[in-house]
Coordinates of C-alpha atoms in Angstrom, one line a residue:
X555 CA 236.3 63.0 187.3
X556 CA 239.8 63.5 185.7
X557 CA 241.3 66.7 184.3
X558 CA 244.5 65.9 182.5
X559 CA 245.0 62.8 184.6
X560 CA 244.3 64.4 188.0
X561 CA 241.1 63.5 189.9
X562 CA 238.8 66.4 190.9
X563 CA 235.5 67.1 192.5
X564 CA 233.9 70.5 191.9
X565 CA 234.0 71.5 195.6
X566 CA 236.3 70.3 198.3
X567 CA 237.9 71.3 201.7
X568 CA 241.3 72.8 201.8
X569 CA 244.1 71.2 203.8
X570 CA 243.6 73.8 206.5
X571 CA 240.2 72.2 207.3
X572 CA 238.3 75.4 207.1
X573 CA 238.6 77.0 203.6
X574 CA 236.3 75.6 200.9
X575 CA 237.7 75.5 197.3
X576 CA 235.7 75.5 194.1
X577 CA 236.4 75.5 190.3
X578 CA 235.4 78.9 189.0
X579 CA 233.1 77.8 186.1
X580 CA 232.8 81.4 184.8
X581 CA 236.4 81.0 183.6
X582 CA 236.0 77.7 181.7
X583 CA 236.7 76.5 179.1
X584 CA 239.7 78.7 178.5
X585 CA 241.1 79.0 182.1
X586 CA 241.0 76.5 184.9
X587 CA 241.1 78.4 188.2
X588 CA 240.4 77.3 191.8
X589 CA 238.8 79.9 194.0
X590 CA 238.9 79.8 197.9
X591 CA 235.8 80.5 199.9
X592 CA 236.4 81.6 203.4
X593 CA 233.1 83.1 204.6
X594 CA 229.4 83.3 204.1
X595 CA 229.4 86.2 201.6
X596 CA 232.0 84.5 199.4
X597 CA 229.8 81.4 199.3
X598 CA 226.7 83.4 198.5
X599 CA 228.6 85.3 195.7
X600 CA 229.9 82.0 194.2
X601 CA 226.3 80.8 193.9
X602 CA 224.8 84.1 192.8
X603 CA 227.5 84.9 190.2
X604 CA 227.5 81.3 188.9
X605 CA 231.1 80.4 189.8
X606 CA 229.3 77.3 190.8
X607 CA 226.0 76.2 189.1
X608 CA 223.9 73.2 188.6
X609 CA 221.3 72.3 191.2
X610 CA 223.2 69.6 193.1
X611 CA 226.4 71.7 193.3
X612 CA 224.4 74.7 194.4
X613 CA 223.1 72.6 197.2
X614 CA 226.5 71.4 198.2
X615 CA 227.9 74.9 198.1
X616 CA 225.1 76.1 200.3
X617 CA 225.8 73.4 202.8
X618 CA 229.4 74.5 203.0
X619 CA 228.3 78.1 203.1
X620 CA 226.4 77.3 206.3
X621 CA 229.5 75.8 207.7
X622 CA 231.6 78.9 206.8
X623 CA 228.9 81.0 208.4
X624 CA 229.1 79.1 211.7
X625 CA 232.7 80.1 211.9
X626 CA 231.6 83.7 211.8
X627 CA 228.5 83.5 214.0
X628 CA 227.2 80.2 215.4
X629 CA 224.3 81.7 217.3
X630 CA 220.7 81.0 216.4
X631 CA 220.6 84.5 214.8
X632 CA 223.7 83.5 212.8
X633 CA 222.0 80.4 211.5
X634 CA 218.9 82.3 210.4
X635 CA 221.0 85.0 208.7
X636 CA 223.1 82.5 206.8
X637 CA 219.9 80.7 205.7
X638 CA 218.3 83.8 204.4
X639 CA 221.4 85.1 202.6
X640 CA 222.1 81.8 200.9
X641 CA 218.4 81.1 200.1
X642 CA 218.1 84.4 198.2
X643 CA 220.9 83.6 195.8
X644 CA 219.1 81.5 193.2
X645 CA 215.3 80.9 193.1
X646 CA 214.8 78.0 190.8
X647 CA 217.1 75.2 192.0
X648 CA 215.3 73.4 194.8
X649 CA 218.5 71.7 196.0
X650 CA 219.4 75.0 197.5
X651 CA 216.5 75.1 199.9
X652 CA 216.8 71.4 200.5
X653 CA 220.4 71.7 201.7
X654 CA 219.6 74.8 203.8
X655 CA 216.6 73.2 205.5
X656 CA 218.7 70.1 206.3
X657 CA 221.6 72.2 207.7
X658 CA 219.4 74.5 209.7
X659 CA 217.5 71.6 211.2
X660 CA 220.6 69.8 212.3
X661 CA 222.3 72.9 213.7
X662 CA 219.5 74.3 215.7
X663 CA 219.2 71.3 218.0
X664 CA 222.8 71.5 219.2
X665 CA 224.8 73.8 221.5
X666 CA 226.5 76.7 219.9
X667 CA 230.0 75.5 220.6
X668 CA 229.3 72.3 218.6
X669 CA 227.8 73.9 215.5
X670 CA 231.0 74.5 213.5
X671 CA 232.1 70.9 213.7
X672 CA 228.6 69.6 213.0
X673 CA 228.2 71.9 210.0
X674 CA 231.4 70.9 208.3
X675 CA 230.7 67.2 208.9
X676 CA 227.2 67.4 207.5
X677 CA 228.4 69.5 204.4
X678 CA 230.9 66.8 203.7
X679 CA 228.2 64.2 203.9
X680 CA 226.0 66.1 201.5
X681 CA 228.8 66.1 199.0
X682 CA 229.5 62.4 199.4
X683 CA 225.8 61.6 199.2
X684 CA 225.5 63.6 195.9
X685 CA 228.4 61.6 194.4
X686 CA 226.7 58.3 195.4
X687 CA 223.3 59.5 194.0
X688 CA 224.8 60.5 190.7
X689 CA 226.8 57.3 190.3
X690 CA 223.6 55.3 190.8
X691 CA 221.8 57.5 188.2
X692 CA 224.7 56.6 185.9
X693 CA 224.2 52.9 186.5
X694 CA 220.4 53.0 185.8
X695 CA 220.8 55.3 182.7
X696 CA 223.6 53.0 181.4
X697 CA 221.0 50.3 180.9
X698 CA 219.0 52.6 178.6
X699 CA 222.1 53.4 176.5
X700 CA 223.0 49.7 176.4
X701 CA 219.6 48.9 175.1
X702 CA 219.8 51.7 172.5
X703 CA 223.2 50.4 171.4
X704 CA 221.6 47.0 170.5
X705 CA 219.3 48.8 168.1
X706 CA 221.9 50.9 166.1
X707 CA 223.8 49.7 163.1
X708 CA 226.9 47.7 163.8
X709 CA 229.9 49.9 164.5
X710 CA 227.7 53.0 164.9
X711 CA 227.6 55.0 168.2
X712 CA 224.6 55.8 170.2
X713 CA 223.9 59.5 169.4
X714 CA 222.7 61.3 172.5
X715 CA 221.6 65.0 172.6
X716 CA 221.8 66.9 175.8
X717 CA 221.0 70.5 176.7
X718 CA 223.0 72.8 179.0
X719 CA 225.4 71.2 181.4
X720 CA 224.3 68.3 183.7
X721 CA 227.7 66.7 183.9
X722 CA 230.1 66.5 186.8
X723 CA 230.6 70.3 186.7
X724 CA 226.9 70.7 187.7
X725 CA 227.3 68.3 190.6
X726 CA 230.0 67.2 193.1
X727 CA 231.0 64.4 190.8
X728 CA 229.7 62.2 187.9
X729 CA 226.8 64.5 186.9
X730 CA 223.2 63.6 186.3
X731 CA 222.5 63.5 182.5
X732 CA 226.1 62.8 181.7
X733 CA 226.7 60.1 184.3
X734 CA 225.1 57.3 182.1
X735 CA 227.2 58.6 179.2
X736 CA 230.5 58.4 181.2
X737 CA 229.6 54.9 182.4
X738 CA 228.8 53.7 178.9
X739 CA 232.0 55.3 177.5
X740 CA 234.1 53.7 180.3
X741 CA 232.7 50.3 179.4
X742 CA 233.5 50.6 175.7
X743 CA 230.0 51.3 174.5
X744 CA 230.4 53.8 171.6
X745 CA 228.6 57.0 172.3
X746 CA 228.5 60.4 170.6
X747 CA 227.1 63.5 172.3
X748 CA 225.4 66.4 170.5
X749 CA 226.0 69.3 173.0
X750 CA 223.6 72.2 172.5
X751 CA 225.6 75.5 172.9
X752 CA 222.8 76.6 175.4
X753 CA 222.6 80.3 175.0
X754 CA 222.8 82.7 176.6
X755 CA 225.5 81.5 179.0
X756 CA 226.7 78.8 176.7
X757 CA 227.1 76.1 179.3
X758 CA 226.9 73.4 176.7
X759 CA 229.6 74.9 174.5
X760 CA 231.8 76.0 177.4
X761 CA 231.2 73.3 180.0
X762 CA 229.7 70.2 178.6
X763 CA 232.1 70.1 175.6
X764 CA 235.1 70.9 178.0
X765 CA 234.4 68.0 180.4
X766 CA 233.5 65.5 177.6
X767 CA 236.7 66.4 175.9
X768 CA 238.7 65.9 179.1
X769 CA 237.2 62.5 179.5
X770 CA 237.7 61.5 175.9
X771 CA 234.0 61.2 175.0
X772 CA 233.1 61.8 171.3
X773 CA 231.0 65.0 171.0
X774 CA 230.2 68.0 168.8
X775 CA 228.8 71.4 169.8
X776 CA 225.6 72.4 167.9
X777 CA 223.6 75.6 167.8
X778 CA 220.5 75.5 170.0
X779 CA 218.2 75.4 167.0
X780 CA 219.9 72.4 165.3
X781 CA 218.4 69.7 167.5
X782 CA 215.2 69.3 165.6
X783 CA 217.0 69.0 162.3
X784 CA 219.3 66.3 163.6
X785 CA 216.2 64.4 165.0
X786 CA 214.4 64.6 161.6
X787 CA 217.4 63.0 159.9
X788 CA 217.8 60.1 162.3
X789 CA 221.0 61.5 163.9
X790 CA 219.7 61.4 167.5
X791 CA 218.9 58.1 169.3
X792 CA 217.9 59.7 172.6
X793 CA 217.9 62.9 174.6
X794 CA 219.1 63.1 178.2
X795 CA 218.9 66.4 180.1
X796 CA 219.2 67.4 183.8
X797 CA 216.7 69.2 185.9
X798 CA 216.9 72.0 188.5
X799 CA 213.5 71.4 190.1
X800 CA 211.0 68.6 189.4
X801 CA 207.3 68.9 190.4
X802 CA 205.7 65.9 192.1
X803 CA 203.7 65.5 188.9
X804 CA 206.8 64.9 186.9
X805 CA 207.1 68.3 185.2
X806 CA 210.8 69.3 185.0
X807 CA 212.4 72.7 185.1
X808 CA 215.7 72.9 183.3
X809 CA 217.8 75.5 181.4
X810 CA 215.8 77.6 178.9
X811 CA 215.3 75.7 175.6
X812 CA 214.8 72.3 177.1
X813 CA 211.0 72.4 176.4
X814 CA 211.6 72.9 172.7
X815 CA 213.9 69.9 172.6
X816 CA 211.3 67.8 174.3
X817 CA 208.7 68.9 171.7
X818 CA 211.0 68.0 168.8
X819 CA 211.8 64.7 170.4
X820 CA 208.1 63.8 170.7
X821 CA 207.4 64.8 167.1
X822 CA 210.2 62.5 166.0
X823 CA 209.5 59.6 168.3
X824 CA 212.8 60.0 170.1
X825 CA 212.9 59.1 173.8
X826 CA 213.5 62.1 176.1
X827 CA 214.9 61.2 179.5
X828 CA 215.8 63.4 182.5
X829 CA 218.5 62.6 185.0
X830 CA 216.8 63.2 188.3
X831 CA 218.6 63.2 191.7
X832 CA 215.9 62.9 194.4
X833 CA 216.8 66.1 196.2
X834 CA 215.6 68.0 193.1
X835 CA 212.0 66.8 193.6
X836 CA 209.7 69.5 195.0
X837 CA 206.9 67.5 196.5
X838 CA 205.0 70.7 197.3
X839 CA 204.5 71.5 193.6
X840 CA 201.9 69.9 191.5
X841 CA 201.9 72.1 188.4
X842 CA 205.5 72.9 187.4
X843 CA 204.5 75.2 184.6
X844 CA 202.6 77.5 186.9
X845 CA 204.2 77.0 190.2
X846 CA 208.0 76.7 189.7
X847 CA 209.6 80.1 190.0
X848 CA 211.6 81.0 186.9
X849 CA 214.7 83.0 187.5
X850 CA 215.2 86.1 185.3
X851 CA 218.9 87.1 185.0
X852 CA 220.7 90.2 183.9
X853 CA 220.0 91.1 180.3
X854 CA 223.8 91.5 179.7
X855 CA 224.0 87.8 179.5
X856 CA 221.9 88.0 176.3
X857 CA 223.3 91.2 174.8
X858 CA 227.0 90.3 175.4
X859 CA 229.1 87.3 174.9
X860 CA 232.6 86.4 176.2
X861 CA 235.3 84.3 174.5
X862 CA 239.0 84.0 173.7
X863 CA 240.4 86.5 171.2
X864 CA 243.1 85.7 168.7
X865 CA 245.7 87.0 171.1
X866 CA 244.6 84.7 173.8
X867 CA 242.8 87.3 175.9
X868 CA 239.3 86.6 177.3
X869 CA 237.1 89.4 176.1
X870 CA 233.4 90.4 176.2
X871 CA 231.7 91.8 173.1
X872 CA 228.3 93.3 172.6
X873 CA 226.0 91.5 170.1
X874 CA 222.9 93.7 170.0
X875 CA 222.3 97.3 168.9
X876 CA 222.8 100.1 171.3
X877 CA 219.5 100.7 173.2
X878 CA 218.0 97.2 172.6
X879 CA 216.8 95.6 175.7
X880 CA 216.8 91.8 176.2
X881 CA 214.7 89.3 178.1
X882 CA 216.7 86.6 180.0
X883 CA 214.5 83.8 181.3
X884 CA 217.0 81.3 182.7
X885 CA 214.7 78.2 182.8
X886 CA 211.6 76.7 181.2
X887 CA 209.4 73.8 182.3
X888 CA 208.9 70.7 180.3
X889 CA 205.5 69.1 181.0
X890 CA 205.6 65.5 182.2
X891 CA 203.7 64.3 179.2
X892 CA 206.8 65.0 177.0
X893 CA 209.2 63.1 179.3
X894 CA 209.8 59.4 178.5
X895 CA 211.2 58.6 181.9
X896 CA 213.0 60.0 184.9
X897 CA 216.4 58.4 185.7
X898 CA 216.8 58.5 189.4
X899 CA 219.2 56.9 191.9
X900 CA 216.6 54.2 192.6
X901 CA 215.7 53.4 189.0
X902 CA 213.9 54.7 186.0
X903 CA 210.2 55.7 186.4
X904 CA 207.4 57.3 184.4
X905 CA 207.3 61.1 184.8
X906 CA 204.2 61.2 187.0
X907 CA 203.2 61.4 190.7
X908 CA 202.6 57.7 190.7
X909 CA 206.0 57.0 189.1
X910 CA 207.9 59.1 191.6
X911 CA 205.8 57.8 194.5
X912 CA 206.6 54.2 193.5
X913 CA 210.4 54.9 193.9
X914 CA 210.1 57.3 196.8
X915 CA 207.1 56.3 198.9
X916 CA 208.5 57.8 202.1
X917 CA 208.3 61.3 200.6
X918 CA 205.2 61.1 198.4

């Protein structure tokens, strides 16, 4: 994607061929900063502290984390240590484990002196594959937006509500939920995005709005609780969100609050789609509500908020009374029955085991 006319991915290799560079997403939207990663612990910190976030980007960063780790210790013990350190960073996003399993499997079968080269090459492939997957999701989702545009009044945009950030900042490029929107916009199909602020970390207000603005897509940030009102008044034509882990049954785990949007969409007969790259499917899980682990993060993300002060400084302020504790559940699970369709790189399918198996028979 483009930032002020310059093409960027969210993760790339420095010209030295060793150092990995990322965009520090904790500094957006007010500061654009690139952070170098030179070792295993720096990669793990980037994932854990959410300098990078979004299931596909977490997986890509983990792959490069394994490559960085091989420069430090390419032994069998080094592979296992890197796997365990990185796997412990975020529990919900299945792409993390997928990437680590892939990297470990490829490295263990080769001599130690070949592992650095193999790891870097495979990490680059993981990134390129993610870009291709997301672009294909955009192509398939584009047809849904095109069809919706045929049903809106002449001159009116297709109003799309999204939750959290599932754009290019959550992936290596293109994004999942936002890829169809970018494709439609680039083709001249008028679209308008309602971006939920997505408390407590405000990824919608800080990240989705930032990247949509940089790409020139019409959008407005709304409070998390405004979606139902907009749907009741005919101001939403469809919802598209991302997912961090999808059960084989079609249940989807996404940022906390997604379930409530799906309920409101069902009550108002509004289609609710999920952008789904296949590495986020967990074929071992049948009941997402009961089996997908839900990350609980630091309560300070709820009790405090950061922003830009009038003097331009980035500050953090406390929202809650002294002594009040907070619960910070990072994800919820939307049951498959509330999902109109899953937009994958192979097409759109029903949110069901049969639907997923029809597109991915080799894994079902």
